[in-house]
């Protein structure tokens, strides 16, 4: 009897041997700020040692073509993400939130950082999943414990008929249209990974002949002035990618800085997601009034906007005398409410509170939207 055959790694093999059903779990897909992620209720997941393989297959990594076409990733760092939300293990929080960054062409599953943009979706997800209840018919406030950093973020957002509102008149640069406004208050964001706002003890350090400021606020970050590698501060993400050696030079600085910050013992052991590295420059070349320009690199790729955690670090560094950020920022701020950052898709205002030069609280406004929920499928 004829049996279908197919070519697998150069060997003719019976198809029957490789046929199998898909796996599935309840999940949702949300846009949070300028990112998107698959979000799981932790109660639906198996024990943590099994998470990595599930997340890779759900997102579609590793993909040698860089598209993640066989999963829900989008081929860029801001779309290659998973969030897990569950009952709080922290006395001052309502839910736990674990952020996971996944490599696109490699097998990396990184739990070392936080994602400020996706935090904007965590409160709405928790409400929609009935993990929390709204305080009033019109508003909900959710205290979120980020397990990656141990920090608390409070999300406040409007509610309609018991669900997080989606429609609204608030817009953010980098996202088309308008939506309901979500207020995010970051409580004591300094020292998220290293325990110190200035992990090296210096306002500036030098790596490979280039001065950089190393700071740990919401996520560890490294800031280099655009003049140091000799590039424009208003480069587009495509121009950064096309530059013959800029990304490689920045990653070398990032890895050296990570070792000095105590994040890793060697440059080879440095995670892909932290520290973030950014180019900062004066605002003169920007059409819109801003306090400074920032071009962020996230997991080796130029960010289309700016990660919220990076924006918090920028705001803190702008207050540190002698830092690479303070040197390029306007002295007379555009808005007394905080620091106005010019990024690749527009602007972002970060409201910040300081006590003795330490960032004690920061506020940003974002939007989020549930795109779908149901069962998510993957094959192993």
Short mmCIF file of C-alpha atoms in Angstrom, two decimals:
data_model
loop_
_atom_site.label_atom_id
_atom_site.label_comp_id
_atom_site.label_asym_id
_atom_site.label_seq_id
_atom_site.Cartn_x
_atom_site.Cartn_y
_atom_site.Cartn_z
CA UNK A 1 0.00 0.00 0.00
CA UNK A 2 1.28 3.48 -0.85
CA UNK A 3 2.45 5.53 2.18
CA UNK A 4 3.12 9.28 1.77
CA UNK A 5 6.70 10.29 2.34
CA UNK A 6 8.32 13.65 2.86
CA UNK A 7 11.81 15.05 3.03
CA UNK A 8 13.01 15.94 6.57
CA UNK A 9 16.63 17.04 6.98
CA UNK A 10 17.57 15.16 3.87
CA UNK A 11 15.97 11.87 4.95
CA UNK A 12 12.78 10.38 3.53
CA UNK A 13 10.52 9.70 6.50
CA UNK A 14 6.96 8.56 7.03
CA UNK A 15 4.63 11.51 7.77
CA UNK A 16 2.70 9.47 10.32
CA UNK A 17 5.65 9.48 12.71
CA UNK A 18 5.51 13.29 13.05
CA UNK A 19 1.77 13.93 13.11
CA UNK A 20 0.43 15.34 16.38
CA UNK A 21 -2.30 17.56 17.79
CA UNK A 22 -1.66 21.13 18.85
CA UNK A 23 -1.53 22.26 22.48
CA UNK A 24 -3.76 25.07 23.77
CA UNK A 25 -4.30 27.29 26.81
CA UNK A 26 -6.54 30.26 27.61
CA UNK A 27 -4.79 33.55 26.82
CA UNK A 28 -5.35 37.09 25.63
CA UNK A 29 -3.57 39.45 23.25
CA UNK A 30 -3.27 43.11 24.25
CA UNK A 31 -1.66 46.24 22.94
CA UNK A 32 -0.02 48.11 25.79
CA UNK A 33 1.38 51.52 24.91
CA UNK A 34 3.59 51.01 21.85
CA UNK A 35 4.01 47.26 22.43
CA UNK A 36 1.93 44.11 22.08
CA UNK A 37 2.08 40.88 24.05
CA UNK A 38 0.34 37.61 24.73
CA UNK A 39 -0.93 37.69 28.33
CA UNK A 40 -1.59 34.59 30.42
CA UNK A 41 -3.47 34.25 33.67
CA UNK A 42 -0.89 32.44 35.78
CA UNK A 43 -3.60 30.12 37.11
CA UNK A 44 -3.92 28.65 33.61
CA UNK A 45 -0.21 27.94 33.15
CA UNK A 46 1.67 24.77 34.14
CA UNK A 47 4.61 24.95 36.60
CA UNK A 48 7.23 27.58 35.73
CA UNK A 49 9.91 25.18 34.39
CA UNK A 50 7.55 24.50 31.46
CA UNK A 51 6.98 28.16 30.57
CA UNK A 52 9.96 28.77 28.27
CA UNK A 53 9.05 26.21 25.61
CA UNK A 54 5.40 27.31 25.63
CA UNK A 55 6.30 30.98 25.25
CA UNK A 56 8.77 30.33 22.41
CA UNK A 57 6.22 28.35 20.44
CA UNK A 58 3.39 30.79 21.11
CA UNK A 59 5.46 33.77 19.92
CA UNK A 60 7.12 31.87 17.04
CA UNK A 61 10.76 31.83 18.14
CA UNK A 62 13.37 31.10 17.09
CA UNK A 63 12.67 32.13 13.51
CA UNK A 64 15.71 32.29 11.18
CA UNK A 65 13.68 34.51 8.84
CA UNK A 66 13.10 37.05 11.63
CA UNK A 67 9.34 37.32 11.07
CA UNK A 68 7.88 35.01 13.76
CA UNK A 69 5.29 34.14 11.14
CA UNK A 70 4.36 30.86 12.83
CA UNK A 71 3.44 32.61 16.09
CA UNK A 72 2.10 35.85 17.51
CA UNK A 73 5.37 37.78 17.55
CA UNK A 74 5.94 40.51 15.00
CA UNK A 75 9.63 40.28 14.19
CA UNK A 76 10.68 43.26 16.33
CA UNK A 77 11.50 43.50 20.04
CA UNK A 78 8.39 45.51 20.97
CA UNK A 79 6.18 42.71 19.63
CA UNK A 80 8.12 39.69 20.91
CA UNK A 81 6.74 39.65 24.44
CA UNK A 82 4.74 37.59 26.93
CA UNK A 83 3.19 38.72 30.21
CA UNK A 84 1.96 36.56 33.08
CA UNK A 85 -0.53 37.97 35.59
CA UNK A 86 -1.69 36.25 38.75
CA UNK A 87 -2.59 36.62 42.40
CA UNK A 88 -0.27 38.94 44.29
CA UNK A 89 2.54 37.65 46.45
CA UNK A 90 3.26 41.21 47.68
CA UNK A 91 1.34 42.75 50.61
CA UNK A 92 1.11 46.14 48.87
CA UNK A 93 -0.16 44.88 45.51
CA UNK A 94 -3.31 43.43 43.99
CA UNK A 95 -1.66 41.30 41.30
CA UNK A 96 1.74 39.94 40.31
CA UNK A 97 3.03 40.73 36.82
CA UNK A 98 5.95 38.89 35.23
CA UNK A 99 7.38 40.20 31.98
CA UNK A 100 9.12 37.93 29.48
CA UNK A 101 11.18 39.15 26.51
CA UNK A 102 11.82 36.59 23.78
CA UNK A 103 14.56 36.48 21.20
CA UNK A 104 13.43 36.52 17.60
CA UNK A 105 16.11 34.54 15.77
CA UNK A 106 17.43 32.83 18.89
CA UNK A 107 16.02 30.83 21.81
CA UNK A 108 16.44 33.55 24.47
CA UNK A 109 13.67 33.74 27.08
CA UNK A 110 14.60 36.70 29.28
CA UNK A 111 13.02 37.44 32.67
CA UNK A 112 15.59 40.05 33.71
CA UNK A 113 13.74 43.26 32.79
CA UNK A 114 10.42 45.06 33.03
CA UNK A 115 8.29 46.47 30.20
CA UNK A 116 6.73 49.82 31.01
CA UNK A 117 4.52 49.89 27.94
CA UNK A 118 2.92 46.51 28.64
CA UNK A 119 2.24 47.56 32.24
CA UNK A 120 -0.52 49.74 30.81
CA UNK A 121 -2.37 46.56 29.77
CA UNK A 122 -1.92 44.68 33.06
CA UNK A 123 -4.58 46.55 35.05
CA UNK A 124 -7.22 46.18 32.31
CA UNK A 125 -6.32 42.49 31.89
CA UNK A 126 -6.63 41.89 35.64
CA UNK A 127 -10.06 43.54 35.67
CA UNK A 128 -11.25 41.75 32.53
CA UNK A 129 -10.08 38.42 34.01
CA UNK A 130 -11.93 39.16 37.29
CA UNK A 131 -8.65 39.03 39.23
CA UNK A 132 -9.60 42.43 40.70
CA UNK A 133 -12.73 44.53 41.02
CA UNK A 134 -13.31 48.19 40.16
CA UNK A 135 -13.49 50.57 43.13
CA UNK A 136 -16.36 52.53 41.51
CA UNK A 137 -18.63 51.89 38.52
CA UNK A 138 -16.47 54.29 36.50
CA UNK A 139 -12.87 53.81 37.66
CA UNK A 140 -10.44 51.10 38.70
CA UNK A 141 -7.07 51.35 40.39
CA UNK A 142 -4.84 48.27 40.34
CA UNK A 143 -1.61 47.96 42.31
CA UNK A 144 0.80 45.88 40.24
CA UNK A 145 3.81 44.03 41.63
CA UNK A 146 6.40 43.55 38.90
CA UNK A 147 8.16 40.32 39.87
CA UNK A 148 11.11 41.06 37.55
CA UNK A 149 12.18 44.11 39.57
CA UNK A 150 10.19 43.86 42.81
CA UNK A 151 8.73 47.32 42.15
CA UNK A 152 5.12 48.51 42.53
CA UNK A 153 3.26 50.33 39.76
CA UNK A 154 -0.28 51.66 40.20
CA UNK A 155 -2.58 51.74 37.16
CA UNK A 156 -5.72 53.89 37.16
CA UNK A 157 -8.16 53.69 34.24
CA UNK A 158 -11.84 54.17 33.33
CA UNK A 159 -14.38 51.33 33.50
CA UNK A 160 -17.53 50.70 31.45
CA UNK A 161 -20.03 48.00 32.47
CA UNK A 162 -17.42 46.27 34.64
CA UNK A 163 -14.76 46.11 31.91
CA UNK A 164 -11.75 48.30 31.17
CA UNK A 165 -12.79 51.07 28.81
CA UNK A 166 -11.26 51.04 25.35
CA UNK A 167 -12.68 54.10 23.58
CA UNK A 168 -11.50 57.51 24.68
CA UNK A 169 -10.04 60.80 23.48
CA UNK A 170 -6.43 60.30 24.61
CA UNK A 171 -3.65 59.61 22.12
CA UNK A 172 -0.01 58.62 22.42
CA UNK A 173 2.67 59.09 19.79
CA UNK A 174 3.45 55.86 17.93
CA UNK A 175 -0.14 54.53 18.09
CA UNK A 176 -2.81 55.53 15.59
CA UNK A 177 -6.14 56.86 16.86
CA UNK A 178 -7.33 57.56 20.39
CA UNK A 179 -8.28 55.42 23.38
CA UNK A 180 -9.04 55.57 27.10
CA UNK A 181 -6.27 57.18 29.17
CA UNK A 182 -4.38 54.99 31.65
CA UNK A 183 -2.35 56.64 34.40
CA UNK A 184 0.73 54.72 35.54
CA UNK A 185 2.39 55.71 38.81
CA UNK A 186 5.79 54.11 39.40
CA UNK A 187 6.66 54.02 43.12
CA UNK A 188 10.34 54.31 44.09
CA UNK A 189 11.56 53.04 40.69
CA UNK A 190 15.28 53.51 41.46
CA UNK A 191 17.51 50.46 41.85
CA UNK A 192 15.22 48.05 40.02
CA UNK A 193 17.95 45.44 39.41
CA UNK A 194 21.16 46.66 41.03
CA UNK A 195 19.64 48.27 44.13
CA UNK A 196 21.22 51.65 43.33
CA UNK A 197 20.23 54.55 41.10
CA UNK A 198 23.90 54.96 40.12
CA UNK A 199 25.26 51.40 40.19
CA UNK A 200 28.85 52.41 39.37
CA UNK A 201 28.81 55.27 41.89
CA UNK A 202 29.63 57.76 39.12
CA UNK A 203 27.59 60.22 37.09
CA UNK A 204 29.76 59.27 34.09
CA UNK A 205 32.02 56.37 33.16
CA UNK A 206 34.15 55.70 30.11
CA UNK A 207 33.95 52.62 27.91
CA UNK A 208 36.16 52.27 24.85
CA UNK A 209 36.93 55.98 24.91
CA UNK A 210 33.24 56.99 25.03
CA UNK A 211 31.63 58.59 28.07
CA UNK A 212 28.35 57.10 29.28
CA UNK A 213 26.01 57.45 32.23
CA UNK A 214 24.90 54.19 33.84
CA UNK A 215 21.64 54.46 35.78
CA UNK A 216 19.13 52.01 37.22
CA UNK A 217 15.62 53.47 37.30
CA UNK A 218 12.74 51.14 36.34
CA UNK A 219 15.34 49.26 34.25
CA UNK A 220 19.12 49.63 34.06
CA UNK A 221 20.08 51.99 31.23
CA UNK A 222 23.22 53.39 29.60
CA UNK A 223 23.17 56.84 27.96
CA UNK A 224 25.68 57.95 25.33
CA UNK A 225 25.68 61.37 23.68
CA UNK A 226 25.20 61.20 19.90
CA UNK A 227 28.33 63.31 19.35
CA UNK A 228 30.51 60.56 20.88
CA UNK A 229 30.05 58.01 18.07
CA UNK A 230 29.67 60.91 15.61
CA UNK A 231 26.04 60.48 14.56
CA UNK A 232 22.96 62.70 14.43
CA UNK A 233 20.68 62.64 17.42
CA UNK A 234 17.56 62.49 15.27
CA UNK A 235 18.42 59.34 13.35
CA UNK A 236 15.42 57.22 12.39
CA UNK A 237 15.30 53.54 13.45
CA UNK A 238 15.98 52.53 9.83
CA UNK A 239 19.02 54.83 9.67
CA UNK A 240 20.37 53.33 12.89
CA UNK A 241 19.92 49.81 11.51
CA UNK A 242 21.58 50.75 8.21
CA UNK A 243 24.61 52.36 9.85
CA UNK A 244 27.66 50.16 9.21
CA UNK A 245 28.81 49.76 12.81
CA UNK A 246 26.71 51.88 15.20
CA UNK A 247 24.66 49.04 16.71
CA UNK A 248 27.77 46.92 17.23
CA UNK A 249 29.63 49.79 18.92
CA UNK A 250 26.68 50.56 21.18
CA UNK A 251 26.27 46.93 22.15
CA UNK A 252 29.95 46.73 23.06
CA UNK A 253 29.53 49.76 25.35
CA UNK A 254 26.33 48.26 26.77
CA UNK A 255 28.06 45.00 27.66
CA UNK A 256 31.05 46.71 29.26
CA UNK A 257 28.69 48.94 31.24
CA UNK A 258 26.65 45.94 32.39
CA UNK A 259 29.74 44.36 33.91
CA UNK A 260 30.68 47.57 35.73
CA UNK A 261 27.06 47.91 36.94
CA UNK A 262 27.26 44.41 38.43
CA UNK A 263 24.58 42.94 36.16
CA UNK A 264 26.92 40.27 34.80
CA UNK A 265 30.42 39.03 35.56
CA UNK A 266 31.54 38.98 31.92
CA UNK A 267 30.43 40.71 28.74
CA UNK A 268 29.39 37.34 27.31
CA UNK A 269 26.93 36.79 30.17
CA UNK A 270 25.08 40.11 29.74
CA UNK A 271 21.33 39.62 29.09
CA UNK A 272 19.89 40.87 25.83
CA UNK A 273 17.23 43.02 27.47
CA UNK A 274 19.27 44.91 30.09
CA UNK A 275 20.83 47.30 30.34
CA UNK A 276 19.09 49.29 27.62
CA UNK A 277 21.38 51.65 25.73
CA UNK A 278 20.33 54.96 24.25
CA UNK A 279 21.70 57.87 22.27
CA UNK A 280 20.85 61.27 23.75
CA UNK A 281 21.27 64.67 22.16
CA UNK A 282 20.20 68.33 22.48
CA UNK A 283 16.73 69.22 21.14
CA UNK A 284 17.80 71.75 18.51
CA UNK A 285 17.28 69.41 15.56
CA UNK A 286 13.69 68.51 16.54
CA UNK A 287 10.69 70.31 15.06
CA UNK A 288 8.50 69.89 18.18
CA UNK A 289 9.52 71.57 21.45
CA UNK A 290 11.17 68.95 23.68
CA UNK A 291 13.77 68.90 26.45
CA UNK A 292 16.09 66.43 24.69
CA UNK A 293 16.16 63.71 22.03
CA UNK A 294 16.45 60.01 22.82
CA UNK A 295 16.99 57.06 20.48
CA UNK A 296 16.60 53.80 22.36
CA UNK A 297 18.02 50.38 21.49
CA UNK A 298 16.06 47.44 22.86
CA UNK A 299 17.28 43.83 22.51
CA UNK A 300 19.67 44.91 19.74
CA UNK A 301 17.05 46.78 17.70
CA UNK A 302 16.24 50.50 17.45
CA UNK A 303 12.96 51.14 19.27
CA UNK A 304 10.19 52.72 17.19
CA UNK A 305 9.31 55.03 20.11
CA UNK A 306 10.80 54.86 23.63
CA UNK A 307 10.33 52.19 26.31
CA UNK A 308 8.53 53.65 29.32
CA UNK A 309 11.21 52.31 31.66
CA UNK A 310 13.84 54.12 29.58
CA UNK A 311 11.79 57.32 29.75
CA UNK A 312 11.81 57.13 33.56
CA UNK A 313 15.58 56.63 33.55
CA UNK A 314 15.99 59.62 31.21
CA UNK A 315 13.96 61.81 33.55
CA UNK A 316 16.11 60.77 36.51
CA UNK A 317 19.42 61.15 34.66
CA UNK A 318 18.43 64.64 33.50
CA UNK A 319 18.53 65.68 37.17
CA UNK A 320 22.01 64.25 37.84
CA UNK A 321 24.71 66.90 37.61
CA UNK A 322 27.47 65.91 35.23
CA UNK A 323 25.56 63.07 33.56
CA UNK A 324 25.56 62.66 29.80
CA UNK A 325 21.81 63.32 29.84
CA UNK A 326 21.92 66.44 32.00
CA UNK A 327 24.55 67.91 29.68
CA UNK A 328 22.26 67.82 26.62
CA UNK A 329 18.86 68.53 28.24
CA UNK A 330 17.24 71.97 28.21
CA UNK A 331 17.71 73.87 31.44
CA UNK A 332 14.33 75.66 31.06
CA UNK A 333 11.88 72.79 30.71
CA UNK A 334 9.11 72.85 28.12
CA UNK A 335 6.59 71.68 30.74
CA UNK A 336 6.92 72.23 34.49
CA UNK A 337 5.15 68.87 35.04
CA UNK A 338 8.24 66.90 34.00
CA UNK A 339 10.70 66.03 31.24
CA UNK A 340 9.49 66.10 27.63
CA UNK A 341 11.35 63.49 25.58
CA UNK A 342 11.59 63.56 21.79
CA UNK A 343 11.67 59.99 20.42
CA UNK A 344 11.46 58.34 17.02
CA UNK A 345 7.64 58.53 16.88
CA UNK A 346 6.94 61.81 18.66
CA UNK A 347 7.13 63.00 22.27
CA UNK A 348 6.51 61.71 25.78
CA UNK A 349 6.12 63.66 29.03
CA UNK A 350 7.37 62.03 32.22
CA UNK A 351 6.16 63.57 35.46
CA UNK A 352 8.71 62.95 38.22
CA UNK A 353 9.11 63.58 41.93
CA UNK A 354 12.56 63.82 43.50
CA UNK A 355 13.84 63.82 47.05
CA UNK A 356 17.51 64.61 47.56
CA UNK A 357 18.23 63.91 43.87
CA UNK A 358 16.55 60.49 44.14
CA UNK A 359 13.53 59.69 41.97
CA UNK A 360 10.79 58.68 44.41
CA UNK A 361 7.83 58.53 42.02
CA UNK A 362 7.10 58.98 38.32
CA UNK A 363 3.90 59.24 36.30
CA UNK A 364 3.22 58.56 32.64
CA UNK A 365 0.00 58.26 30.67
CA UNK A 366 -0.59 55.48 28.15
CA UNK A 367 -3.38 53.59 26.40
CA UNK A 368 -4.07 49.89 25.99
CA UNK A 369 -6.61 47.65 24.30
CA UNK A 370 -7.67 44.02 24.39
CA UNK A 371 -7.30 42.68 20.86
CA UNK A 372 -8.62 39.18 21.52
CA UNK A 373 -8.95 36.50 24.12
CA UNK A 374 -9.76 32.81 23.98
CA UNK A 375 -7.53 29.79 23.45
CA UNK A 376 -4.04 30.14 22.05
CA UNK A 377 -2.52 27.22 20.13
CA UNK A 378 1.04 26.08 19.65
CA UNK A 379 2.89 23.03 18.43
CA UNK A 380 6.01 21.56 19.94
#
